[in-house]
mmCIF file of C-alpha atoms and ligand atoms in Angstrom:
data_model
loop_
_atom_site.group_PDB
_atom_site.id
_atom_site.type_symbol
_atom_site.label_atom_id
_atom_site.label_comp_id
_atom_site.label_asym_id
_atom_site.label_seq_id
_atom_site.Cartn_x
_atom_site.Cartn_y
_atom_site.Cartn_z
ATOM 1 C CA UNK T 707 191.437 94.429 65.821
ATOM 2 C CA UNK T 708 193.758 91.965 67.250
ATOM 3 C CA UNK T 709 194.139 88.068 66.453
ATOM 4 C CA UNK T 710 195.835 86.592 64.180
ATOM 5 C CA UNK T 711 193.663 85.290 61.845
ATOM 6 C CA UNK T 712 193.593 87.257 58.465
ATOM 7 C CA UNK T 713 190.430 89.054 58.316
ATOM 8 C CA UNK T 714 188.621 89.752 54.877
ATOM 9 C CA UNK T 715 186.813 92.951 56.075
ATOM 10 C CA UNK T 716 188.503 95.583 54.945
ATOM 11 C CA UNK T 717 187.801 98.150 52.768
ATOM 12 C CA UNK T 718 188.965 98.424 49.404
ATOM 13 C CA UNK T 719 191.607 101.640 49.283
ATOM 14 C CA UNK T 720 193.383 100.195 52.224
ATOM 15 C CA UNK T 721 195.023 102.658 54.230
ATOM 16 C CA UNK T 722 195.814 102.892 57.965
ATOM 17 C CA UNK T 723 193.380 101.672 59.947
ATOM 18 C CA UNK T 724 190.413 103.952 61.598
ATOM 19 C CA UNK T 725 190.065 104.808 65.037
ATOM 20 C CA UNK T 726 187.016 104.085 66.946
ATOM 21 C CA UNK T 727 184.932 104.827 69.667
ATOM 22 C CA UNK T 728 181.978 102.289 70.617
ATOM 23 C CA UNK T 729 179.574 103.788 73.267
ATOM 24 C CA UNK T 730 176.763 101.490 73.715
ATOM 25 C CA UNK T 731 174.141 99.991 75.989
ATOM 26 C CA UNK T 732 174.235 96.719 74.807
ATOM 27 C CA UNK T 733 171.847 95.316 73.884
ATOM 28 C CA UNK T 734 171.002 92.874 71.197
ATOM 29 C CA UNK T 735 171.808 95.095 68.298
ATOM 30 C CA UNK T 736 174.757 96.990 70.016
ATOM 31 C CA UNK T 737 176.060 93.630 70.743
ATOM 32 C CA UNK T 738 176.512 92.697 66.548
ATOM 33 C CA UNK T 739 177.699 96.589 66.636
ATOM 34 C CA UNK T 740 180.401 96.219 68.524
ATOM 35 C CA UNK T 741 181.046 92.498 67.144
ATOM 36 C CA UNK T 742 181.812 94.390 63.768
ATOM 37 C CA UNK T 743 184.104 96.975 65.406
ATOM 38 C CA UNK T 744 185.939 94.200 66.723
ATOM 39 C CA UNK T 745 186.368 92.424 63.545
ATOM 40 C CA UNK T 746 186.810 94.899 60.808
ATOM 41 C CA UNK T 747 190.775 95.340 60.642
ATOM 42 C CA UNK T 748 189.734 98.758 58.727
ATOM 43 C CA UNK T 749 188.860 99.949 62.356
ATOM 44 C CA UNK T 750 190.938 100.810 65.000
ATOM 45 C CA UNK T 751 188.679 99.817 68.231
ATOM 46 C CA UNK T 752 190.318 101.882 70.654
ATOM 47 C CA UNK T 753 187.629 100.629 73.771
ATOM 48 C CA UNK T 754 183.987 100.807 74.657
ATOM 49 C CA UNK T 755 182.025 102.760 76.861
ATOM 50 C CA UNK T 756 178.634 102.048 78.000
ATOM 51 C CA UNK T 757 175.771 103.706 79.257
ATOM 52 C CA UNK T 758 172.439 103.663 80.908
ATOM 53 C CA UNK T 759 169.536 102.580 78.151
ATOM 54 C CA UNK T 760 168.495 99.717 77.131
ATOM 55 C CA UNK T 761 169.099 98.428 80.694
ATOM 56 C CA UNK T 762 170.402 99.968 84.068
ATOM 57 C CA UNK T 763 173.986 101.028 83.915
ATOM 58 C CA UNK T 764 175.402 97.607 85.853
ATOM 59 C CA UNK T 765 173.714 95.462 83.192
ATOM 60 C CA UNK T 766 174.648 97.141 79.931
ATOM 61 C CA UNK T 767 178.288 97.707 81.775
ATOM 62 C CA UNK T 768 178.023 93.893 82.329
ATOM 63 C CA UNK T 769 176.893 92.947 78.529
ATOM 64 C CA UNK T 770 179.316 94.289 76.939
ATOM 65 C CA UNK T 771 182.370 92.548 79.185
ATOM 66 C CA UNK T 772 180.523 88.994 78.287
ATOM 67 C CA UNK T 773 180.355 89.745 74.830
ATOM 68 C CA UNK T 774 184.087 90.689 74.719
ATOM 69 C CA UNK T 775 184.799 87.657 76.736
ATOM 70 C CA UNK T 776 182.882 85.545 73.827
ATOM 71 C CA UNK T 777 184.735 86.658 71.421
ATOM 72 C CA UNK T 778 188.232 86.413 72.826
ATOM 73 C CA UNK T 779 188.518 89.895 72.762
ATOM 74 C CA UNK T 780 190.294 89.743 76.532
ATOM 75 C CA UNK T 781 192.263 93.361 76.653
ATOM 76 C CA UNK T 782 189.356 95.442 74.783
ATOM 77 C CA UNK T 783 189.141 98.620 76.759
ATOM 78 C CA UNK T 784 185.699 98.875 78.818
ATOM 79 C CA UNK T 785 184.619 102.101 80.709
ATOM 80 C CA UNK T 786 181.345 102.394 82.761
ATOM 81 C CA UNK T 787 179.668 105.227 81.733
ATOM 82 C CA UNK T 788 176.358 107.688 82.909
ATOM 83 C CA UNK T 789 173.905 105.610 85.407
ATOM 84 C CA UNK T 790 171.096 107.713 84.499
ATOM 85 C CA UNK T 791 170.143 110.676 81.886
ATOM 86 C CA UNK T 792 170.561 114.153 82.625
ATOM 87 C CA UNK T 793 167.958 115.325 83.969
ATOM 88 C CA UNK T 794 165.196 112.396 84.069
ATOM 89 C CA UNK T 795 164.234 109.144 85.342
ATOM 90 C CA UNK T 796 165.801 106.200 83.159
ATOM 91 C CA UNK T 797 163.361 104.502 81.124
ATOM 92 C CA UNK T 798 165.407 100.847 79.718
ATOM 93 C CA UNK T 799 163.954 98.363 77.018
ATOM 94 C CA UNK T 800 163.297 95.307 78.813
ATOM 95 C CA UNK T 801 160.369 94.550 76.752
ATOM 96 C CA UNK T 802 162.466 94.782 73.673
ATOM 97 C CA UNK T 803 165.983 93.413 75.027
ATOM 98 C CA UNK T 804 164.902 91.168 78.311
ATOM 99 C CA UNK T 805 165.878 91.842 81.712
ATOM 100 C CA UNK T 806 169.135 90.805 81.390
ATOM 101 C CA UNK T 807 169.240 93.172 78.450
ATOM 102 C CA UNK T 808 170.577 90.132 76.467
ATOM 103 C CA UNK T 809 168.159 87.624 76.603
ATOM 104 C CA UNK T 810 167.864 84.997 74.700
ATOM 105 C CA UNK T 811 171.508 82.895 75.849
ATOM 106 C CA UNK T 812 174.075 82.031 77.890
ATOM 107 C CA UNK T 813 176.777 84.628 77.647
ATOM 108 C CA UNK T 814 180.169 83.907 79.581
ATOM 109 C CA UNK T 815 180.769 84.644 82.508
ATOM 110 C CA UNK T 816 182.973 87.848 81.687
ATOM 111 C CA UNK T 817 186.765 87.221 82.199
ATOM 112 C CA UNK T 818 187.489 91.154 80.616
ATOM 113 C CA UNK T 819 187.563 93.612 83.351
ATOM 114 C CA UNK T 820 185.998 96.834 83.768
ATOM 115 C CA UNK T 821 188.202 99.938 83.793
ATOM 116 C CA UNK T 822 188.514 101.643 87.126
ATOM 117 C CA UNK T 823 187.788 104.991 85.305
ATOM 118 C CA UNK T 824 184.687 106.675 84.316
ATOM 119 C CA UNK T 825 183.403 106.218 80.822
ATOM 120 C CA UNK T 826 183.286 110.120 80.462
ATOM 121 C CA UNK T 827 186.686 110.472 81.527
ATOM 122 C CA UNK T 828 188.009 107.311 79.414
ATOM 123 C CA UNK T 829 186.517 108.743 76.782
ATOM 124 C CA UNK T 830 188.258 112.164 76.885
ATOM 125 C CA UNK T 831 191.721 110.477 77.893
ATOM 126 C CA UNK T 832 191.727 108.619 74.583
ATOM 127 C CA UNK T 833 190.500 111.062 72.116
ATOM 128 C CA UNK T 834 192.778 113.578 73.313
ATOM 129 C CA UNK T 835 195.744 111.010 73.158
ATOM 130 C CA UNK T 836 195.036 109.591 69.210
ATOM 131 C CA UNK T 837 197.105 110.575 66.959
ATOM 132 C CA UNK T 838 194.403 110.920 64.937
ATOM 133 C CA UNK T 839 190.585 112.166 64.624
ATOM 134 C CA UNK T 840 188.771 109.421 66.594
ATOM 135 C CA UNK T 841 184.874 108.197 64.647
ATOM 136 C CA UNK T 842 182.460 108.390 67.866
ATOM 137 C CA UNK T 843 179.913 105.654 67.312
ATOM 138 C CA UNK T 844 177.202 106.021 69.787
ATOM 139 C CA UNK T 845 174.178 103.732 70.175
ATOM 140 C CA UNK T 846 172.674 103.867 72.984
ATOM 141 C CA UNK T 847 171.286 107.581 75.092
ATOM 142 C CA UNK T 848 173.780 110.222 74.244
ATOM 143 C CA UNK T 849 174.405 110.895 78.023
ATOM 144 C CA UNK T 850 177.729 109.973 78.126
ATOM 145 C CA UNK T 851 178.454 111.937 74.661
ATOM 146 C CA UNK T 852 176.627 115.288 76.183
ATOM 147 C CA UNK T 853 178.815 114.593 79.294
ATOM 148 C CA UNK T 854 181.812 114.418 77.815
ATOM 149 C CA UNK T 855 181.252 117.504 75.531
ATOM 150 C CA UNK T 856 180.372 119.649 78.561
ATOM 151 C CA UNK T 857 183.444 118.814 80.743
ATOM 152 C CA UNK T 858 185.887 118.542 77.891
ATOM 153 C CA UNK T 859 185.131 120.702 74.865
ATOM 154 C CA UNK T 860 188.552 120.431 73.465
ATOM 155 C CA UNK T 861 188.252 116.925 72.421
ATOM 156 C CA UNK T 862 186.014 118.269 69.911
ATOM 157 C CA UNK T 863 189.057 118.763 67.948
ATOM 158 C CA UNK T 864 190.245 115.421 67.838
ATOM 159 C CA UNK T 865 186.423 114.109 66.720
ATOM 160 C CA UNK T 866 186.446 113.141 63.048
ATOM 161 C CA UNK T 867 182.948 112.684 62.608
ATOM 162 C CA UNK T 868 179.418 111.180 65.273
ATOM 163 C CA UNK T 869 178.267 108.284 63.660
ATOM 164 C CA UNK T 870 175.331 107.711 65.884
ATOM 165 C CA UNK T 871 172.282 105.320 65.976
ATOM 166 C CA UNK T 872 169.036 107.342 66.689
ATOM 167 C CA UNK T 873 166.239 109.189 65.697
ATOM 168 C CA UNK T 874 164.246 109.331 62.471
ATOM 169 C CA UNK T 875 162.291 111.069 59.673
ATOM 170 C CA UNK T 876 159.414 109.380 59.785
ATOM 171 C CA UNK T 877 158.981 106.238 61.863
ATOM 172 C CA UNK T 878 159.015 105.643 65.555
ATOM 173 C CA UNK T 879 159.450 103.281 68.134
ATOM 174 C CA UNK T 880 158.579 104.389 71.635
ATOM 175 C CA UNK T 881 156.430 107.022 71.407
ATOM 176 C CA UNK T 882 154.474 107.456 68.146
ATOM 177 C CA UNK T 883 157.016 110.288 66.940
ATOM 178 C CA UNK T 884 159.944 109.351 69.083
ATOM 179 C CA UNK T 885 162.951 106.758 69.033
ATOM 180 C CA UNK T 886 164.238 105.274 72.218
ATOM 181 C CA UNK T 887 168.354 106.683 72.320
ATOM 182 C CA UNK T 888 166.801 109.915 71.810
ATOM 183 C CA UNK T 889 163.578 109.907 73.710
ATOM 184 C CA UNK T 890 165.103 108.312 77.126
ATOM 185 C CA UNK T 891 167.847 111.284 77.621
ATOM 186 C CA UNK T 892 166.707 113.819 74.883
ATOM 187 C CA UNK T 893 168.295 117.097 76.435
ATOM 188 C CA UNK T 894 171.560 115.426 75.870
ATOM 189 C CA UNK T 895 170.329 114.706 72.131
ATOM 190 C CA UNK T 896 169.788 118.039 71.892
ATOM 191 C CA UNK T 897 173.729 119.188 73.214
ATOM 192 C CA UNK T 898 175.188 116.926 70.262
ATOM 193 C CA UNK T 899 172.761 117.756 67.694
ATOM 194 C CA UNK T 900 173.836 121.667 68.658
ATOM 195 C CA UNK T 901 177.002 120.822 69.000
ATOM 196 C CA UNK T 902 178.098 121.751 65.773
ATOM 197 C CA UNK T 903 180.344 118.624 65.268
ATOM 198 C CA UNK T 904 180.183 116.661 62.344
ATOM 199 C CA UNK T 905 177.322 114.536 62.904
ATOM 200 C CA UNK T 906 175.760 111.636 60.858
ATOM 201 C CA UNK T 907 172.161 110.480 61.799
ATOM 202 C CA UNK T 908 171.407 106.948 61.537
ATOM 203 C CA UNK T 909 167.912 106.509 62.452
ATOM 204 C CA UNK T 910 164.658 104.100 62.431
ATOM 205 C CA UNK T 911 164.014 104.953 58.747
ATOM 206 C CA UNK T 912 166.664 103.040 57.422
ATOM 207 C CA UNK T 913 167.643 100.585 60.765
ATOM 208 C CA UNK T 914 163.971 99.388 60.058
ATOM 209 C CA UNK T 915 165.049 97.478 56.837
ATOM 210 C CA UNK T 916 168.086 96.341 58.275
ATOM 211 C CA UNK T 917 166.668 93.420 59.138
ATOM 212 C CA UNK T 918 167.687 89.918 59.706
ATOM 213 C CA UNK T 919 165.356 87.277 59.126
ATOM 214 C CA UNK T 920 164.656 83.369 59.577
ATOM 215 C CA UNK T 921 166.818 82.673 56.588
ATOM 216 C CA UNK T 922 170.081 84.671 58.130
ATOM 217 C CA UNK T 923 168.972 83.063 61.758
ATOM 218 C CA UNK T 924 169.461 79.862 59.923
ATOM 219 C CA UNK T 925 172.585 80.879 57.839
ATOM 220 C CA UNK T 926 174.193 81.857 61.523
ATOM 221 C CA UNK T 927 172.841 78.129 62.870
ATOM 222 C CA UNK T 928 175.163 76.674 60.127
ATOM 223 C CA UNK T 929 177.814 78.884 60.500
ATOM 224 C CA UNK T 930 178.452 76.476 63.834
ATOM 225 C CA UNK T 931 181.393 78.072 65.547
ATOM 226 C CA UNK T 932 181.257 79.015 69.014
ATOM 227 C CA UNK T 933 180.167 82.814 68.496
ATOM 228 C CA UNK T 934 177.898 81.959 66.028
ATOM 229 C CA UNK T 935 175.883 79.139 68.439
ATOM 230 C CA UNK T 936 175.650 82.120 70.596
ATOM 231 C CA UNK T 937 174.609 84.596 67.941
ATOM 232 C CA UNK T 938 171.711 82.557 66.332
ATOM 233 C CA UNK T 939 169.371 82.359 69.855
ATOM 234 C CA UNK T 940 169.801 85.849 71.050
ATOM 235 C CA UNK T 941 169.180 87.357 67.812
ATOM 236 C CA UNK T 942 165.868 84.765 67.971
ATOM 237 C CA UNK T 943 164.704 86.581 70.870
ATOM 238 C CA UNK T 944 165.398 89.842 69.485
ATOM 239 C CA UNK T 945 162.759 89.258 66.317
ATOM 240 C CA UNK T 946 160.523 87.378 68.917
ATOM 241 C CA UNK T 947 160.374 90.566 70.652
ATOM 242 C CA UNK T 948 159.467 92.774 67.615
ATOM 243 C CA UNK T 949 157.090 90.098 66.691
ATOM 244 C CA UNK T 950 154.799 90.474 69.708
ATOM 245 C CA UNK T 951 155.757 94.426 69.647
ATOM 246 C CA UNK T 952 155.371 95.499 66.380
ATOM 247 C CA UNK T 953 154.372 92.452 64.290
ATOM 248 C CA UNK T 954 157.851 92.271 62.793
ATOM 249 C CA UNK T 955 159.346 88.927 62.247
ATOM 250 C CA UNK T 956 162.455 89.804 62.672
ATOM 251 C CA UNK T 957 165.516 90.944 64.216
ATOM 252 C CA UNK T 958 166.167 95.375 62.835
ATOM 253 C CA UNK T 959 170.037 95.505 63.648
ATOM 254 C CA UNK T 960 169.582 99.319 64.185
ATOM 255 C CA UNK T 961 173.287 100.065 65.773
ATOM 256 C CA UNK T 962 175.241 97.502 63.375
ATOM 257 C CA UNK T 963 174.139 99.664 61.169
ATOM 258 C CA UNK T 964 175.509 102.340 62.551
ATOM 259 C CA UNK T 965 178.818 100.961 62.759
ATOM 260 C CA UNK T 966 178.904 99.604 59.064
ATOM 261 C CA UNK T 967 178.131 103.152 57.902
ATOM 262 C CA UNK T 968 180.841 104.811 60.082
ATOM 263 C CA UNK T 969 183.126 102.351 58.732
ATOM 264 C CA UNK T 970 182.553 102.779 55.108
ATOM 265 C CA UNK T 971 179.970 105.647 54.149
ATOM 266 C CA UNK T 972 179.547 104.627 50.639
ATOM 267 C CA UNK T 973 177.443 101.607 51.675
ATOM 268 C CA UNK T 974 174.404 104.286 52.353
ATOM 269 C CA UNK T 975 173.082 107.667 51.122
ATOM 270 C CA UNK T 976 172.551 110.957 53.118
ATOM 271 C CA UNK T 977 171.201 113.886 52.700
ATOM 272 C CA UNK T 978 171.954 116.791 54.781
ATOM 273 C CA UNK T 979 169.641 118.422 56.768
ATOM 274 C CA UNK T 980 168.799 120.343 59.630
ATOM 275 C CA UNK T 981 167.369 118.301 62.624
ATOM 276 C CA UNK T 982 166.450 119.457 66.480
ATOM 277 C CA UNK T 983 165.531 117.641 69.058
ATOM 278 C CA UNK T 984 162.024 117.790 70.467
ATOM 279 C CA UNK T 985 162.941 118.335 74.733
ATOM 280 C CA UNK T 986 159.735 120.091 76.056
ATOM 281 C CA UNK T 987 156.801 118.572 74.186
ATOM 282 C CA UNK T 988 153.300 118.045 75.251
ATOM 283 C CA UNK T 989 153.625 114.665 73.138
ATOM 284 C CA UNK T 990 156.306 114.788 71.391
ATOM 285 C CA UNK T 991 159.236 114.459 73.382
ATOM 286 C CA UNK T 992 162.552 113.011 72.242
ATOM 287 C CA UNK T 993 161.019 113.658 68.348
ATOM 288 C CA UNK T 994 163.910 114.374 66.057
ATOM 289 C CA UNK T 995 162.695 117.491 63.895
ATOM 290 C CA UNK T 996 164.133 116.871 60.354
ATOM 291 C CA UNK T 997 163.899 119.667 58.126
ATOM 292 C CA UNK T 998 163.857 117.910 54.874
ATOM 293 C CA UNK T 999 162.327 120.772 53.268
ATOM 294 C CA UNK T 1000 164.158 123.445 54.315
ATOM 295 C CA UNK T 1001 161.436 125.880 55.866
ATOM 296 C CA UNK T 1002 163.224 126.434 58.782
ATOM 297 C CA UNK T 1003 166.123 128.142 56.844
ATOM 298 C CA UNK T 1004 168.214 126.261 58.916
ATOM 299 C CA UNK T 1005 172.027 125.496 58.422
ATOM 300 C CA UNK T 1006 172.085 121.522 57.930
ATOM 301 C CA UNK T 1007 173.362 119.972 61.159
ATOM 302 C CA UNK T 1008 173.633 115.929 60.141
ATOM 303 C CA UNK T 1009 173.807 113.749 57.678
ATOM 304 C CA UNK T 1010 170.391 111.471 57.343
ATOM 305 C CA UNK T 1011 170.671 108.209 56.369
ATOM 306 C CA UNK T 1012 168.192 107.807 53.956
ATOM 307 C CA UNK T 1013 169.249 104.062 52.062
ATOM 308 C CA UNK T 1014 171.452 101.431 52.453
ATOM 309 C CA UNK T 1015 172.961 98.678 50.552
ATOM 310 C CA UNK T 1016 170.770 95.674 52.571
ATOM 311 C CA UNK T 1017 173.082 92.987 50.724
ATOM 312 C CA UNK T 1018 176.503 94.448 51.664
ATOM 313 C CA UNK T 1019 175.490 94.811 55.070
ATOM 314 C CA UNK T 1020 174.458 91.495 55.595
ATOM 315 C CA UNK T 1021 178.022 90.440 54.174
ATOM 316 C CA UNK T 1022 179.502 92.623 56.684
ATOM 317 C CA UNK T 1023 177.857 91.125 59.132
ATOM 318 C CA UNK T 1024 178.063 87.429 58.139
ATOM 319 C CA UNK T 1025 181.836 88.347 57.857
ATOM 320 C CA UNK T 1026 182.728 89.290 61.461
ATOM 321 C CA UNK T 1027 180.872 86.329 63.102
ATOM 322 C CA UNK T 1028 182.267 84.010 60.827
ATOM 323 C CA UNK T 1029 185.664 86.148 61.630
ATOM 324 C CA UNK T 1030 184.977 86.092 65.197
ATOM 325 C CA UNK T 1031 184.060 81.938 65.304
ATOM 326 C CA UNK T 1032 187.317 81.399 63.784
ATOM 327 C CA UNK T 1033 189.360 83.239 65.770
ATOM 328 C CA UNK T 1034 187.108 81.594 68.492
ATOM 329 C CA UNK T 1035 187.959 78.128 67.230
ATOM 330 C CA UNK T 1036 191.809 78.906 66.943
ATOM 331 C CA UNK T 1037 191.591 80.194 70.904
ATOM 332 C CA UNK T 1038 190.448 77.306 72.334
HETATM 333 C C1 BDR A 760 167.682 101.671 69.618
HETATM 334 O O1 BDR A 760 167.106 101.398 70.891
HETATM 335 C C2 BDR A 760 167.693 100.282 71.481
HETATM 336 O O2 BDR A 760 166.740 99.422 72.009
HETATM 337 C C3 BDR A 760 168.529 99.615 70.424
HETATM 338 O O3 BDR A 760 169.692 99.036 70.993
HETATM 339 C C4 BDR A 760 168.870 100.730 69.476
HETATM 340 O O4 BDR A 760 170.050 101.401 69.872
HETATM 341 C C5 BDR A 760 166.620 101.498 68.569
HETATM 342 O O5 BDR A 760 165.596 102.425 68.801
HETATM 343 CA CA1 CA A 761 171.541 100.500 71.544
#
């Protein structure tokens, strides 16, 4: 975190703060993701990478430099990351995020650069060089995650924990088994759920009920700082896409959630659990195979997600905006 405007999210036991690792494909909800990263001073943000996803590699790449220009966040490391999956065609969201991939508003013209080196690579520089175990947070298609495991294995060692937004139990989004992360580059899925690294699962089950609704679109509205203004409309755009998609008036904040959890586990319960990921079915492709029951025999792989605290995540999120439109305000 950087500014200098004392920020109230912290979490209570102190301590130093945590590193970070943000790779996204932002993205509506990866946008508030990496909003919280930014503002939390419990979180060491030591850069972003993005990927391929929920738009083509330029856009998401793009997205995330305007949303670190909007909120002042002008020496945030930014690495461009996988242009594609492994081995298939990119499928993106545009029906979900726009064509932009962040409908919905004017976003700044970004005044953070890019970083000259690959995502991949950025990634393995700075894990290797933290003092300590970096939290991976991804949110988007784990290409850049499977990538990074195959041509560096020894940064495993410096990997506290994957915090990652995907999958699910029981619901489904793009397929009727399948979430999108997983379903648009599931073979690499399947190289970080094998990968035997601490791994916590943050799927559609819960992201599904972290939900903001008219009332929080009108709570940002009044907020009425600079970040904020911005905020309000795109996350409008979001639910009006789940509206006409799924019949859901409102905005799920899937990979926030993510980020929240990483940051402070006691705000959900998990349960452990072995899960695989579906890469050859007829019709189930990109299906995340939870074992809730054991029959497999199956050492546990993940943590599930399973519930949330809907109130304290909210607060966590009200919290950084109104952070970030300070800070914001103070800039200018
Ligand atoms: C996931 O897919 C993307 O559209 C969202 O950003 C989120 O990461 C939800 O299935
Ligand atoms: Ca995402």
């Amino acid at each position: 975190m950087s500014g200098n405007i004392v920020n109230a999210m912290t979490v209570s036991g102190g301590g130093e703060p945590k590193p970070f690792l943000l790779d996204c494909d932002p993205g509506h909800d990866d946008m508030i993701a990496m909003m919280v990263a930014i503002a939390a001073a419990d979180i060491e943000l030591l850069g972003v990478t993005t990927v391929a996803g929920n738009q083509t590699g330029d856009k998401t790449a793009m997205n995330a430099r305007r949303v670190a220009t909007l909120v002042g966040e002008h020496t945030l490391p930014i690495a461009k990351g996988c242009e594609r999956p492994l081995y298939r065609e990119l499928r993106t969201a545009a029906h979900i995020h726009g064509s932009s991939g962040l409908d919905g508003a004017a976003l700044p013209e970004p005044s953070v650069a890019l970083r000259a080196e690959h995502a991949v690579d950025f990634l393995e520089r700075t894990t290797l060089a933290s003092s300590r175990p970096v939290t991976l947070v991804p949110t988007g298609p784990l290409t850049n995650i499977a990538m990074l495991l195959r041509k560096a294995p020894e940064v495993r060692e410096k990997i506290e924990r994957v915090v990652l937004m995907g999958g699910a139990m029981h619901e489904s989004n793009v397929t009727p088994v399948a979430e999108f992360n997983i379903f648009v580059d599931p073979e690499a899925a399947d190289a970080v759920f094998t990968s035997g690294l601490p791994l916590t699962m943050v799927g559609l089950d819960v992201t599904y009920r972290a939900l903001f609704e008219e009332g929080d679109f009108v709570r940002l509205e009044q907020l009425g700082g600079p970040v904020s203004a911005v905020v309000a409309p795109l996350l409008r755009f979001f639910a009006g896409a789940y509206e006409k998609r799924r019949g859901l008036r409102a905005a799920p904040l899937h990979d926030a959630l993510a980020v929240a959890i990483a940051r402070d586990p006691s705000i959900a319960e998990t349960r452990s659990f072995h899960v695989a990921v579906e890469t050859q079915g007829r019709y189930t492709t990109g299906q995340t195979v939870v074992d809730t029951h054991n029959v497999t025999g199956n050492r546990p792989n993940a943590e599930v997600a399973v519930e949330f605290d809907l109130p304290r995540f909210k607060k966590i999120i009200f919290d950084a905006i109104a952070f970030l439109d300070a800070r914001a305000s103070g800039d200018r």
